Every structure is written in C-alpha cells, then in structure tokens.
Amino acid sequence: MKTNIPTIIKVVKLLENYPQGLWLREIARQLNMHPDTVKRALESIGDFVERRAVNDEMPMNLANLPVYWKLKLGYNTVGILRYLQTTRKLKNAQK
C-alpha cells in the first residue's frame, strides 16, 4: 500500500519536535493514526530516519517489538517534502 505525502509530512513534523525520537506507538497515538500507517510512512522515508529496537541484540523485524524512530541529523520537513515531490514528478514523467 502506498503512503501519501500528507501522512508522511505529519509524521516528520512531529519527529522534528522530538529530536531525541519517539516510539512508533507514541507517534501513532499523538497523530491519531494506526501504527501500521505510521510504520509505512516511516519506512517510505527510510533514508531520512533512524530506528532502534528496545534491545540492540533483537532483530527489528519481529512483530510488536517496540521500535524507536527519529529524524537523522540535518533532515527536516522542507527537505523531505522536496525529495518526495521530486521523486513523484520523476515517476510521473516516466509513465
């Protein structure tokens, strides 16, 4: 399922307010979104975010494992939005 840009931007704006990061479920709670929606949004901008499991020895792909997300240093809403818009234009131009 494709995640829309407004959803991604809501998630990024929230993370900008929490440079230390937030748990996935806390992001979902604050934005009143389903955790799967938030996870898809974050995974779609994987180059711009960092994720960390509660225990570094556990794989992050286990279902229901608490995962902590934060923006990578130097990235913000404006830059990510510009990237998403450019990517979308390029995909549309190829059609």
Coordinates of C-alpha atoms in Angstrom, one line a residue:
M1 CA 0.0 0.0 0.0
K2 CA 1.3 3.4 -1.0
T3 CA 1.6 6.1 1.8
N4 CA 0.5 9.6 0.8
I5 CA 2.7 12.7 1.2
P6 CA 0.4 14.5 3.7
T7 CA 0.7 11.5 6.1
I8 CA 4.5 11.4 5.8
I9 CA 4.7 15.1 6.4
K10 CA 2.6 14.8 9.6
V11 CA 4.9 12.2 10.9
V12 CA 8.0 14.2 10.0
K13 CA 6.7 17.4 11.6
L14 CA 6.0 15.5 14.8
L15 CA 9.5 14.0 14.8
E16 CA 11.0 17.5 14.3
N17 CA 9.5 18.4 17.7
Y18 CA 11.2 15.4 19.3
P19 CA 14.8 15.3 18.2
Q20 CA 15.5 12.5 20.7
G21 CA 12.9 10.4 18.9
L22 CA 9.7 8.6 19.8
W23 CA 8.4 5.1 20.0
L24 CA 6.3 4.1 17.0
R25 CA 3.1 3.6 19.1
E26 CA 3.6 7.1 20.6
I27 CA 3.8 8.7 17.2
A28 CA 0.6 6.9 16.2
R29 CA -1.1 7.9 19.4
Q30 CA -0.2 11.6 19.1
L31 CA -1.2 11.7 15.4
N32 CA -4.3 9.6 16.0
M33 CA -3.2 7.1 13.3
H34 CA -2.9 3.4 13.2
P35 CA 0.7 2.2 14.0
D36 CA 0.8 0.4 10.6
T37 CA 0.1 3.6 8.8
V38 CA 2.9 5.4 10.7
K39 CA 5.3 2.5 10.1
R40 CA 4.6 2.6 6.3
A41 CA 5.2 6.4 6.3
L42 CA 8.5 6.0 8.2
E43 CA 9.7 3.1 6.0
S44 CA 8.9 5.1 2.9
I45 CA 11.4 7.8 4.0
G46 CA 13.9 5.3 5.4
D47 CA 16.9 7.3 4.2
F48 CA 15.9 10.2 6.4
V49 CA 15.1 8.4 9.7
E50 CA 16.9 6.2 12.2
R51 CA 15.2 3.3 14.0
R52 CA 16.4 1.4 17.0
A53 CA 14.9 -1.6 18.8
V54 CA 14.4 -1.6 22.5
N55 CA 17.3 -4.1 22.7
D56 CA 20.1 -3.8 20.2
E57 CA 20.5 -7.6 20.1
M58 CA 17.0 -8.3 18.9
P59 CA 16.1 -8.1 15.2
M60 CA 13.8 -5.1 14.4
N61 CA 11.6 -7.2 12.1
L62 CA 9.9 -9.0 14.9
A63 CA 6.2 -8.2 15.1
N64 CA 5.2 -6.0 18.1
L65 CA 8.7 -5.2 19.1
P66 CA 8.9 -1.6 20.3
V67 CA 10.8 0.5 17.8
Y68 CA 12.2 3.9 18.5
W69 CA 12.3 6.4 15.5
K70 CA 13.9 9.7 15.0
L71 CA 15.0 12.0 12.1
K72 CA 18.6 11.7 11.1
L73 CA 20.6 14.8 11.9
G74 CA 20.3 17.5 9.3
Y75 CA 16.9 16.5 7.8
N76 CA 13.7 18.4 8.2
T77 CA 10.2 18.6 6.7
V78 CA 11.1 21.0 3.9
G79 CA 13.9 18.9 2.6
I80 CA 12.0 15.6 2.8
L81 CA 8.9 17.2 1.2
R82 CA 11.2 18.5 -1.7
Y83 CA 12.6 15.0 -2.1
L84 CA 9.1 13.4 -2.2
Q85 CA 7.8 15.9 -4.7
T86 CA 10.8 15.5 -7.0
T87 CA 10.6 11.7 -6.8
R88 CA 6.9 11.8 -7.6
K89 CA 7.5 14.1 -10.6
L90 CA 10.2 11.8 -11.9
K91 CA 7.9 8.7 -11.6
N92 CA 5.1 10.5 -13.4
A93 CA 7.5 11.6 -16.2
Q94 CA 8.5 8.0 -16.8
K95 CA 4.9 6.9 -17.4

